[in-house]
């Protein structure tokens, strides 16, 4: 056995959850030079030795759906994630994010995503994915960060915020990103590409600059404007790199089964891996449809498809308040939406559409009552913690009128929590080994507690108290499976030679303290969290260490194609 190097750290008497899903085993684990140096049945020597006295030691958790793109510039220490055991965040979600952006639409994109991703304070100094990742790297985040190419941003490079199909025949001049590809030989590209070819080129550039896959958000313009042929073409582009598509599907309530079936078919036709974002079944009338969703997954797997998903463990979702509006009311740029919402006739039409089921994602109808729509953040800070029913009563108006008035007063900068889910569906998804976990954390104001407590809640409520899943399945879904999905060759598992992203926790002591009333209460019970071998949390308290890496796909994959990781064969 090799001698420990300088500044080495050994954990003794650890119950190791190695991330594979195998049962825990007792071992000593030594870390040196940022990596796992040795794993032994017997005690290992090191410069520093920590006796875990039977506590679990697992790979650092991977938050598969995060919205910290801009928050990390202001809060690079990421304490609210580290204290949950999270060592990696995956950004660029829901088809709407911060890069790429055409120069002419930078201001509009800054307005569009501020409710989800926050603000930078200044005009974004980047336009391409590489520019954003380089800027993020410069702040030295405490957690690792990966990024998806957001479909809506890519689409806006060609069509802005127009709701129209893209065409193979409509020739486009190169945009500020695509023009870097058009000097390639004509055998690789068309001299003057049509829109569908051009959007594929834009996606290829984003992947070449470090994106791991492509996210889409089918309720968020302009991603929601995509027709199926466009998405199939992009799925084909992803398939050529064995990459994957990530989708907030069209409908998570009355048509959730239909929407997921449609999405799986798009990925099947394009030949790429399908990943479903924040999997849920919303609306009491649909509770129990989780069984039908998992049957769809089973059928897809039987056809040879790869299907995965992420999930958070709460009965309330959270997103921008504008998501309650019918799609026609959200068309155009922000100024167009605000002008529309000032009209009494428009508000009456919105109220009529919300009052009954339709062919769109009607979250207000799914919530059942306006008391189930909780305002979590506003640009001004007013009304945070109130329900729409509370606000309507205070204004002496109807709920839809009050909602529109709030959106206008806050320039659309409002987020909400919507209570639409059932515990049985949550637990059914939690028990499925194709899943991963996420916070879907949207910060600011009084955020949904999932941002601060999701992984602690899984451990406390669903592993310890309800035994919905075992500790080893939890570690697989929190680290091993996400690393396999992303193609991280040396992360997500406790193995010799792997990057030392680790979390040690006492399962009996884990407590997710964040609540809707008081969300900024850190999770307790994480004894140690290491990021790249540096101690980021000691005895439950952040140390201030900032050793996160900005991960780029081509570096992690070892090339342009996502590797097919068969870790069992390496044992």
Coordinates of C-alpha atoms in Angstrom, one line a residue:
X1 CA 0.0 0.0 0.0
X2 CA 1.3 3.5 -0.9
X3 CA 2.3 5.9 1.8
X4 CA -0.1 8.8 2.5
X5 CA 0.9 12.0 0.8
X6 CA 1.1 15.4 2.5
X7 CA -2.1 16.9 3.8
X8 CA -3.9 13.5 3.5
X9 CA -7.1 12.8 5.3
X10 CA -8.4 9.4 6.4
X11 CA -12.0 8.5 7.4
X12 CA -12.0 5.5 9.6
X13 CA -15.0 3.2 10.6
X14 CA -17.1 4.6 7.8
X15 CA -20.2 2.8 6.5
X16 CA -19.4 3.4 2.9
X17 CA -22.2 3.9 0.4
X18 CA -20.2 3.7 -2.8
X19 CA -22.8 5.1 -5.2
X20 CA -23.4 1.9 -7.1
X21 CA -26.5 0.8 -5.2
X22 CA -24.7 -2.0 -3.4
X23 CA -25.2 -2.3 0.4
X24 CA -22.9 -0.3 2.7
X25 CA -19.6 -1.8 3.9
X26 CA -17.4 -0.7 6.7
X27 CA -14.0 0.6 5.6
X28 CA -11.4 3.3 5.9
X29 CA -11.2 5.8 3.1
X30 CA -8.1 8.1 2.5
X31 CA -8.1 11.3 0.5
X32 CA -4.9 12.9 -0.9
X33 CA -4.2 15.4 -3.6
X34 CA -7.9 15.9 -4.2
X35 CA -8.7 12.2 -4.9
X36 CA -9.6 9.1 -3.1
X37 CA -6.2 7.6 -2.5
X38 CA -7.1 4.3 -0.8
X39 CA -10.0 2.2 0.5
X40 CA -9.2 -0.5 3.0
X41 CA -10.9 -2.9 5.4
X42 CA -8.3 -1.9 8.0
X43 CA -7.2 1.5 9.4
X44 CA -5.4 3.8 7.1
X45 CA -2.8 6.3 8.2
X46 CA -2.9 10.0 7.2
X47 CA -1.9 13.4 8.2
X48 CA -5.3 13.8 9.7
X49 CA -7.6 11.0 10.8
X50 CA -11.4 11.3 11.4
X51 CA -13.2 8.5 13.2
X52 CA -16.7 8.4 11.7
X53 CA -17.8 5.9 14.3
X54 CA -20.2 4.2 11.9
X55 CA -21.6 7.2 10.1
X56 CA -22.2 6.9 6.4
X57 CA -19.7 8.1 3.9
X58 CA -21.1 8.6 0.4
X59 CA -20.2 10.3 -2.8
X60 CA -21.1 14.0 -2.8
X61 CA -24.6 14.5 -3.9
X62 CA -25.4 15.9 -7.4
X63 CA -28.3 18.4 -7.7
X64 CA -29.6 17.5 -11.1
X65 CA -31.8 20.5 -11.5
X66 CA -30.6 23.8 -10.1
X67 CA -31.2 27.5 -10.8
X68 CA -28.0 29.0 -9.4
X69 CA -26.6 30.4 -12.6
X70 CA -26.4 33.9 -11.3
X71 CA -26.7 33.4 -7.6
X72 CA -23.2 31.8 -7.5
X73 CA -21.7 35.2 -8.6
X74 CA -23.1 36.8 -5.5
X75 CA -23.0 33.7 -3.2
X76 CA -20.1 31.6 -4.5
X77 CA -19.9 29.8 -1.1
X78 CA -23.2 27.9 -1.8
X79 CA -23.7 27.2 1.9
X80 CA -27.3 26.2 1.4
X81 CA -26.3 23.4 -1.0
X82 CA -23.2 22.2 0.8
X83 CA -25.0 21.7 4.1
X84 CA -27.3 19.3 2.2
X85 CA -24.3 17.3 1.1
X86 CA -24.5 18.7 -2.5
X87 CA -21.1 19.0 -4.2
X88 CA -22.3 19.5 -7.8
X89 CA -25.1 21.6 -9.3
X90 CA -26.4 21.2 -12.8
X91 CA -27.5 24.5 -14.4
X92 CA -29.1 25.6 -17.6
X93 CA -32.5 24.1 -16.9
X94 CA -36.0 24.3 -18.4
X95 CA -34.9 25.5 -21.8
X96 CA -34.4 29.1 -20.5
X97 CA -31.1 30.3 -19.0
X98 CA -28.2 32.7 -19.4
X99 CA -26.3 31.4 -22.4
X100 CA -26.2 31.5 -25.4
X101 CA -27.9 34.9 -25.9
X102 CA -27.9 37.0 -29.1
X103 CA -26.5 40.5 -28.3
X104 CA -29.7 42.2 -29.4
X105 CA -31.8 40.2 -26.9
X106 CA -29.5 40.2 -23.9
X107 CA -31.6 42.8 -22.0
X108 CA -34.8 40.8 -22.7
X109 CA -33.2 37.5 -21.5
X110 CA -32.0 39.2 -18.3
X111 CA -35.7 40.2 -17.7
X112 CA -37.0 36.8 -18.6
X113 CA -34.9 34.7 -16.3
X114 CA -34.5 37.0 -13.2
X115 CA -37.4 35.3 -11.4
X116 CA -35.8 31.9 -12.0
X117 CA -32.1 32.6 -11.9
X118 CA -31.7 35.9 -10.2
X119 CA -29.7 38.9 -11.5
X120 CA -26.1 39.8 -12.0
X121 CA -26.4 43.6 -11.4
X122 CA -24.7 44.5 -14.6
X123 CA -25.3 43.6 -18.3
X124 CA -24.1 40.0 -18.8
X125 CA -20.6 40.2 -20.3
X126 CA -21.0 36.9 -22.3
X127 CA -23.0 35.7 -25.2
X128 CA -21.8 32.1 -25.7
X129 CA -21.8 29.1 -23.3
X130 CA -18.0 29.2 -23.1
X131 CA -18.2 32.9 -22.0
X132 CA -20.6 32.1 -19.2
X133 CA -18.6 29.1 -18.0
X134 CA -15.4 31.2 -18.0
X135 CA -17.1 34.0 -16.0
X136 CA -18.5 31.5 -13.5
X137 CA -15.1 29.9 -13.1
X138 CA -13.6 33.3 -12.3
X139 CA -15.7 33.7 -9.1
X140 CA -14.4 30.4 -7.6
X141 CA -17.6 28.6 -6.7
X142 CA -17.6 26.2 -3.7
X143 CA -19.5 23.6 -5.6
X144 CA -18.9 21.9 -9.0
X145 CA -21.1 23.2 -11.8
X146 CA -22.3 21.6 -15.0
X147 CA -24.4 23.2 -17.6
X148 CA -27.1 22.2 -20.1
X149 CA -27.6 24.1 -23.4
X150 CA -31.1 25.7 -23.0
X151 CA -33.2 25.2 -26.1
X152 CA -35.1 28.5 -25.7
X153 CA -31.9 30.5 -25.8
X154 CA -30.6 28.6 -28.8
X155 CA -33.9 29.1 -30.6
X156 CA -33.8 32.8 -29.9
X157 CA -30.6 33.0 -31.9
X158 CA -32.7 32.4 -35.0
X159 CA -36.3 33.4 -34.2
X160 CA -36.2 35.6 -31.2
X161 CA -39.4 35.2 -29.2
X162 CA -41.6 34.5 -32.2
X163 CA -44.1 31.7 -32.0
X164 CA -43.6 30.0 -35.4
X165 CA -42.2 26.8 -36.8
X166 CA -38.6 26.7 -38.0
X167 CA -38.1 25.7 -41.6
X168 CA -35.6 23.7 -43.6
X169 CA -36.2 25.9 -46.6
X170 CA -36.0 29.4 -44.9
X171 CA -32.3 30.3 -45.4
X172 CA -30.7 32.2 -42.6
X173 CA -27.5 34.2 -42.3
X174 CA -25.2 33.1 -39.6
X175 CA -25.7 34.3 -36.1
X176 CA -23.0 35.4 -33.7
X177 CA -22.5 31.9 -32.5
X178 CA -23.2 29.9 -35.7
X179 CA -20.8 32.0 -37.8
X180 CA -17.9 30.3 -36.1
X181 CA -19.0 27.0 -37.6
X182 CA -19.6 28.2 -41.1
X183 CA -15.9 28.2 -42.1
X184 CA -16.0 24.5 -42.0
X185 CA -15.9 22.5 -45.2
X186 CA -19.2 22.2 -47.1
X187 CA -19.0 18.5 -46.6
X188 CA -19.7 19.3 -42.9
X189 CA -22.4 21.9 -43.2
X190 CA -24.6 23.8 -45.7
X191 CA -23.2 27.0 -47.1
X192 CA -26.4 28.8 -46.3
X193 CA -28.3 26.7 -43.8
X194 CA -32.0 26.6 -43.3
X195 CA -33.4 27.3 -39.9
X196 CA -33.5 23.7 -38.8
X197 CA -30.0 23.1 -39.9
X198 CA -28.9 26.4 -38.2
X199 CA -30.4 25.5 -34.8
X200 CA -28.6 22.2 -35.0
X201 CA -25.4 24.0 -35.5
X202 CA -26.1 26.3 -32.6
X203 CA -26.6 23.2 -30.4
X204 CA -23.4 21.7 -31.6
X205 CA -21.5 24.8 -30.7
X206 CA -23.0 24.8 -27.2
X207 CA -22.0 21.2 -26.7
X208 CA -18.5 21.9 -28.0
X209 CA -18.2 24.7 -25.5
X210 CA -19.0 22.5 -22.6
X211 CA -22.7 21.8 -22.3
X212 CA -23.6 18.3 -21.3
X213 CA -27.0 18.0 -23.0
X214 CA -30.0 20.2 -24.1
X215 CA -32.8 21.2 -21.8
X216 CA -36.2 22.3 -23.0
X217 CA -39.1 23.9 -21.2
X218 CA -42.4 23.3 -22.9
X219 CA -44.3 25.9 -20.8
X220 CA -41.6 28.6 -21.1
X221 CA -41.4 30.8 -24.2
X222 CA -39.6 30.6 -26.5
X223 CA -38.8 27.0 -25.9
X224 CA -42.5 26.2 -25.8
X225 CA -42.8 27.4 -29.4
X226 CA -40.9 24.4 -30.8
X227 CA -42.7 22.0 -33.0
X228 CA -42.0 18.3 -32.9
X229 CA -40.0 18.2 -36.1
X230 CA -37.6 20.8 -34.6
X231 CA -37.2 18.7 -31.4
X232 CA -36.6 15.5 -33.3
X233 CA -33.9 17.2 -35.3
X234 CA -32.2 18.4 -32.1
X235 CA -32.6 14.9 -30.6
X236 CA -30.8 13.5 -33.6
X237 CA -27.9 16.0 -33.1
X238 CA -27.7 15.0 -29.4
X239 CA -27.7 11.3 -30.4
X240 CA -24.7 11.8 -32.6
X241 CA -22.7 12.6 -29.4
X242 CA -24.6 10.0 -27.3
X243 CA -25.8 13.1 -25.4
X244 CA -29.3 13.5 -24.0
X245 CA -32.4 15.8 -23.9
X246 CA -33.8 17.1 -20.6
X247 CA -37.5 18.2 -20.6
X248 CA -39.9 20.1 -18.5
X249 CA -42.8 18.5 -20.4
X250 CA -45.8 20.3 -21.9
X251 CA -48.2 19.3 -19.1
X252 CA -47.6 17.9 -15.6
X253 CA -51.3 17.8 -14.6
X254 CA -54.3 16.7 -16.7
X255 CA -52.2 15.6 -19.6
X256 CA -49.0 14.4 -17.9
X257 CA -49.2 10.9 -19.2
X258 CA -49.8 12.1 -22.8
X259 CA -47.0 14.7 -22.5
X260 CA -44.4 12.2 -21.3
X261 CA -45.5 9.8 -24.0
X262 CA -45.0 12.5 -26.6
X263 CA -41.6 13.4 -25.3
X264 CA -40.4 9.8 -25.2
X265 CA -41.6 9.4 -28.8
X266 CA -39.6 12.5 -29.9
X267 CA -36.4 11.1 -28.2
X268 CA -37.1 7.6 -29.8
X269 CA -37.4 9.2 -33.2
X270 CA -34.3 11.2 -32.8
X271 CA -32.4 8.4 -31.1
X272 CA -31.3 10.1 -27.9
X273 CA -31.6 9.4 -24.2
X274 CA -34.7 11.0 -22.6
X275 CA -34.5 12.7 -19.1
X276 CA -37.6 14.2 -17.5
X277 CA -37.2 17.2 -15.3
X278 CA -38.8 17.4 -11.8
X279 CA -41.1 14.5 -12.5
X280 CA -44.5 15.0 -10.9
X281 CA -48.2 14.5 -11.2
X282 CA -50.2 17.6 -10.4
X283 CA -53.9 18.1 -9.6
X284 CA -56.0 15.9 -7.3
X285 CA -58.0 14.6 -10.2
X286 CA -54.8 13.1 -11.6
X287 CA -53.2 11.7 -8.4
X288 CA -52.2 8.1 -9.0
X289 CA -51.1 8.6 -12.6
X290 CA -47.6 8.0 -11.5
X291 CA -48.3 4.3 -12.1
X292 CA -49.1 5.0 -15.8
X293 CA -46.0 7.2 -16.1
X294 CA -43.7 4.5 -14.8
X295 CA -45.5 2.0 -17.2
X296 CA -44.5 4.4 -20.1
X297 CA -40.9 4.3 -18.9
X298 CA -41.0 0.5 -18.7
X299 CA -42.3 0.3 -22.3
X300 CA -39.7 2.7 -23.5
X301 CA -36.9 0.7 -21.8
X302 CA -38.3 -2.5 -23.4
X303 CA -38.0 -0.7 -26.8
X304 CA -34.3 -0.1 -26.1
X305 CA -34.6 3.6 -24.9
X306 CA -32.6 5.1 -22.1
X307 CA -35.0 7.0 -19.7
X308 CA -34.2 8.8 -16.5
X309 CA -35.7 11.6 -14.4
X310 CA -35.1 14.0 -11.5
X311 CA -37.4 14.8 -8.7
X312 CA -37.7 16.8 -5.5
X313 CA -39.5 15.5 -2.4
X314 CA -42.3 18.1 -1.8
X315 CA -46.0 18.3 -2.6
X316 CA -45.6 21.9 -3.9
X317 CA -43.9 23.0 -7.1
X318 CA -42.4 26.4 -7.6
X319 CA -41.9 28.6 -10.7
X320 CA -42.6 32.0 -12.1
X321 CA -46.1 33.3 -11.4
X322 CA -46.5 34.0 -15.2
X323 CA -46.7 30.2 -15.6
X324 CA -50.3 30.5 -14.4
X325 CA -51.2 32.5 -17.5
X326 CA -52.6 30.8 -20.6
X327 CA -50.0 30.5 -23.3
X328 CA -51.6 33.2 -25.5
X329 CA -51.2 35.7 -22.6
X330 CA -47.4 35.0 -22.4
X331 CA -46.6 35.6 -26.0
X332 CA -44.1 38.2 -27.1
X333 CA -41.5 40.1 -25.1
X334 CA -41.9 41.2 -21.5
X335 CA -43.3 44.6 -22.5
X336 CA -46.0 42.9 -24.6
X337 CA -47.1 40.7 -21.7
X338 CA -47.3 43.7 -19.4
X339 CA -49.4 45.7 -21.8
X340 CA -51.7 42.8 -22.2
X341 CA -52.2 42.3 -18.5
X342 CA -53.3 45.9 -18.0
X343 CA -56.5 45.3 -20.0
X344 CA -59.7 44.4 -18.2
X345 CA -60.9 42.4 -21.1
X346 CA -57.7 40.4 -21.2
X347 CA -58.0 39.7 -17.5
X348 CA -61.6 38.5 -18.0
X349 CA -60.5 36.1 -20.7
X350 CA -57.6 34.8 -18.5
X351 CA -60.1 34.2 -15.7
X352 CA -62.4 32.3 -18.0
X353 CA -59.5 30.1 -19.3
X354 CA -58.3 29.3 -15.8
X355 CA -61.8 28.4 -14.6
X356 CA -61.9 25.1 -16.6
X357 CA -59.7 22.4 -17.9
X358 CA -58.1 23.0 -21.3
X359 CA -55.4 21.8 -23.6
X360 CA -52.7 23.8 -21.8
X361 CA -50.9 23.5 -18.4
X362 CA -53.5 25.1 -16.2
X363 CA -51.6 25.1 -12.8
X364 CA -54.1 27.4 -11.1
X365 CA -56.9 24.9 -11.9
X366 CA -54.7 22.0 -10.7
X367 CA -54.1 23.8 -7.4
X368 CA -57.9 23.7 -6.8
X369 CA -58.0 26.9 -4.7
X370 CA -56.1 30.2 -4.7
X371 CA -55.0 29.5 -1.2
X372 CA -52.7 26.9 -2.7
X373 CA -50.8 29.5 -4.7
X374 CA -48.2 31.0 -2.3
X375 CA -46.1 34.0 -3.4
X376 CA -42.4 33.2 -2.6
X377 CA -40.7 36.2 -4.1
X378 CA -41.4 39.6 -5.7
X379 CA -39.0 42.1 -7.1
X380 CA -40.1 44.7 -4.5
X381 CA -40.2 42.2 -1.6
X382 CA -43.8 42.9 -0.9
X383 CA -46.5 40.2 -0.5
X384 CA -43.9 37.4 0.0
X385 CA -45.5 34.7 2.1
X386 CA -49.0 35.6 1.1
X387 CA -51.4 33.5 -1.0
X388 CA -53.2 34.9 -4.0
X389 CA -56.4 34.5 -1.9
X390 CA -54.8 36.7 0.8
X391 CA -53.8 39.3 -1.8
X392 CA -57.2 39.3 -3.5
X393 CA -58.9 39.8 -0.1
X394 CA -56.6 42.7 0.7
X395 CA -57.2 44.4 -2.7
X396 CA -60.9 43.7 -2.7
X397 CA -60.5 42.1 -6.1
X398 CA -61.1 38.7 -7.7
X399 CA -58.1 36.3 -7.6
X400 CA -57.2 36.6 -11.3
X401 CA -57.5 40.4 -11.2
X402 CA -55.2 40.4 -8.1
X403 CA -52.7 38.1 -9.7
X404 CA -52.5 40.3 -12.9
X405 CA -52.3 43.4 -10.7
X406 CA -49.4 41.9 -8.8
X407 CA -47.6 40.9 -12.0
X408 CA -47.9 44.4 -13.5
X409 CA -46.8 46.1 -10.3
X410 CA -43.7 43.8 -10.1
X411 CA -42.8 43.9 -13.8
X412 CA -43.5 40.2 -13.9
X413 CA -40.8 39.5 -11.4
X414 CA -42.8 37.1 -9.1
X415 CA -42.3 33.5 -8.2
X416 CA -44.7 31.2 -6.4
X417 CA -45.2 27.8 -4.8
X418 CA -48.2 25.8 -6.0
X419 CA -49.5 22.9 -3.9
X420 CA -50.6 20.3 -6.4
X421 CA -49.0 16.9 -5.6
X422 CA -49.8 13.8 -3.6
X423 CA -47.4 11.9 -1.3
X424 CA -48.2 8.5 -2.9
X425 CA -47.0 9.7 -6.3
X426 CA -43.9 11.3 -4.8
X427 CA -43.0 8.0 -3.0
X428 CA -43.7 5.9 -6.1
X429 CA -41.2 8.0 -8.1
X430 CA -38.7 8.0 -5.2
X431 CA -38.6 4.2 -5.1
X432 CA -37.8 4.0 -8.8
X433 CA -34.1 3.5 -9.5
X434 CA -34.2 5.3 -12.8
X435 CA -34.5 8.6 -10.9
X436 CA -32.2 11.2 -9.6
X437 CA -32.8 14.0 -7.1
X438 CA -32.8 17.8 -7.4
X439 CA -33.6 20.9 -5.5
X440 CA -35.0 22.9 -8.4
X441 CA -34.0 25.7 -6.1
X442 CA -35.2 29.2 -7.0
X443 CA -33.8 31.7 -4.5
X444 CA -34.8 35.1 -3.3
X445 CA -37.6 36.3 -1.0
X446 CA -39.0 33.4 1.0
X447 CA -38.2 30.6 -1.4
X448 CA -39.7 27.1 -1.6
X449 CA -37.8 25.1 1.1
X450 CA -36.6 22.6 -1.5
X451 CA -33.8 25.0 -2.3
X452 CA -32.3 24.5 1.1
X453 CA -33.7 21.2 2.3
X454 CA -34.5 18.8 -0.5
X455 CA -31.7 16.3 0.0
X456 CA -31.9 16.4 3.8
X457 CA -35.7 15.8 3.5
X458 CA -35.1 12.7 1.4
X459 CA -32.7 11.3 4.0
X460 CA -34.8 12.3 7.0
X461 CA -38.4 11.6 5.8
X462 CA -38.1 9.0 3.1
X463 CA -35.0 7.0 4.1
X464 CA -35.0 7.1 7.9
X465 CA -38.7 7.6 8.8
X466 CA -40.8 6.1 6.0
X467 CA -38.1 3.7 4.6
X468 CA -39.4 4.5 1.1
X469 CA -35.8 3.8 -0.2
X470 CA -32.7 2.3 1.4
X471 CA -29.6 4.3 2.1
X472 CA -27.8 2.6 -0.7
X473 CA -30.5 3.4 -3.3
X474 CA -30.5 7.0 -2.0
X475 CA -26.8 7.3 -2.6
X476 CA -27.1 5.7 -6.1
X477 CA -29.9 8.2 -7.1
X478 CA -28.1 11.1 -5.5
X479 CA -24.7 10.5 -6.9
X480 CA -23.9 7.4 -8.9
X481 CA -26.8 7.6 -11.3
X482 CA -26.4 11.3 -11.9
X483 CA -22.7 10.9 -12.6
X484 CA -23.5 8.1 -15.1
X485 CA -26.1 10.2 -16.8
X486 CA -23.7 13.2 -17.1
X487 CA -20.9 11.0 -18.2
X488 CA -18.6 11.9 -15.3
X489 CA -15.9 9.3 -15.5
X490 CA -14.3 9.9 -12.1
X491 CA -17.0 11.3 -9.9
X492 CA -20.2 10.1 -8.2
X493 CA -18.7 7.0 -6.7
X494 CA -16.4 6.1 -3.8
X495 CA -13.6 4.5 -5.7
X496 CA -9.8 4.7 -5.6
X497 CA -8.6 7.3 -8.0
X498 CA -11.9 9.2 -8.1
X499 CA -12.2 12.9 -7.3
X500 CA -12.8 13.2 -3.6
X501 CA -16.3 14.7 -3.6
X502 CA -17.6 13.1 -0.4
X503 CA -20.3 13.6 2.2
X504 CA -20.3 12.0 5.7
X505 CA -23.6 12.0 7.6
X506 CA -25.3 10.5 10.6
X507 CA -28.6 9.3 9.3
X508 CA -30.2 9.5 12.8
X509 CA -29.2 13.1 13.1
X510 CA -30.2 14.5 9.6
X511 CA -32.8 17.2 9.9
X512 CA -34.2 19.2 7.0
X513 CA -35.1 22.4 8.8
X514 CA -36.3 24.6 6.0
X515 CA -40.0 25.4 6.0
X516 CA -42.3 27.5 3.8
X517 CA -42.6 30.0 6.7
X518 CA -38.8 30.1 7.4
X519 CA -36.9 28.5 4.5
X520 CA -33.4 29.8 5.2
X521 CA -32.7 27.1 7.9
X522 CA -29.8 24.9 7.0
X523 CA -30.0 21.1 6.9
X524 CA -28.3 19.5 9.9
X525 CA -26.5 16.1 10.2
X526 CA -23.9 16.5 7.5
X527 CA -20.7 15.9 9.5
X528 CA -18.2 16.4 6.6
X529 CA -18.5 17.5 3.0
X530 CA -15.5 17.4 0.8
X531 CA -15.3 19.1 -2.7
X532 CA -12.2 18.0 -4.7
X533 CA -10.6 16.8 -1.5
X534 CA -11.0 20.1 0.4
X535 CA -13.2 20.2 3.5
X536 CA -16.2 22.4 2.7
X537 CA -18.3 21.4 5.7
X538 CA -16.9 20.3 9.1
X539 CA -19.1 19.2 12.0
X540 CA -22.1 20.6 10.0
X541 CA -20.7 24.1 9.5
X542 CA -19.4 25.5 6.2
X543 CA -15.6 26.2 6.3
X544 CA -15.6 28.8 3.6
X545 CA -13.5 26.6 1.3
X546 CA -14.2 27.1 -2.4
X547 CA -12.8 24.3 -4.4
X548 CA -15.5 23.7 -6.9
X549 CA -14.8 23.1 -10.6
X550 CA -16.7 24.3 -13.6
X551 CA -17.1 21.1 -15.5
X552 CA -17.1 21.1 -19.3
X553 CA -18.5 18.1 -21.1
X554 CA -15.6 17.5 -23.5
X555 CA -13.1 17.4 -20.6
X556 CA -15.2 15.1 -18.4
X557 CA -16.1 12.9 -21.4
X558 CA -12.5 12.7 -22.7
X559 CA -13.8 13.8 -26.1
X560 CA -16.8 14.9 -28.1
X561 CA -19.0 12.0 -27.2
X562 CA -20.5 11.0 -23.9
X563 CA -18.9 7.8 -22.7
X564 CA -20.9 4.7 -22.0
X565 CA -19.8 4.0 -18.4
X566 CA -19.8 0.4 -17.4
X567 CA -18.4 0.8 -13.9
X568 CA -19.3 -2.8 -12.9
X569 CA -16.8 -4.0 -15.5
X570 CA -14.1 -2.0 -13.8
X571 CA -14.5 -3.8 -10.5

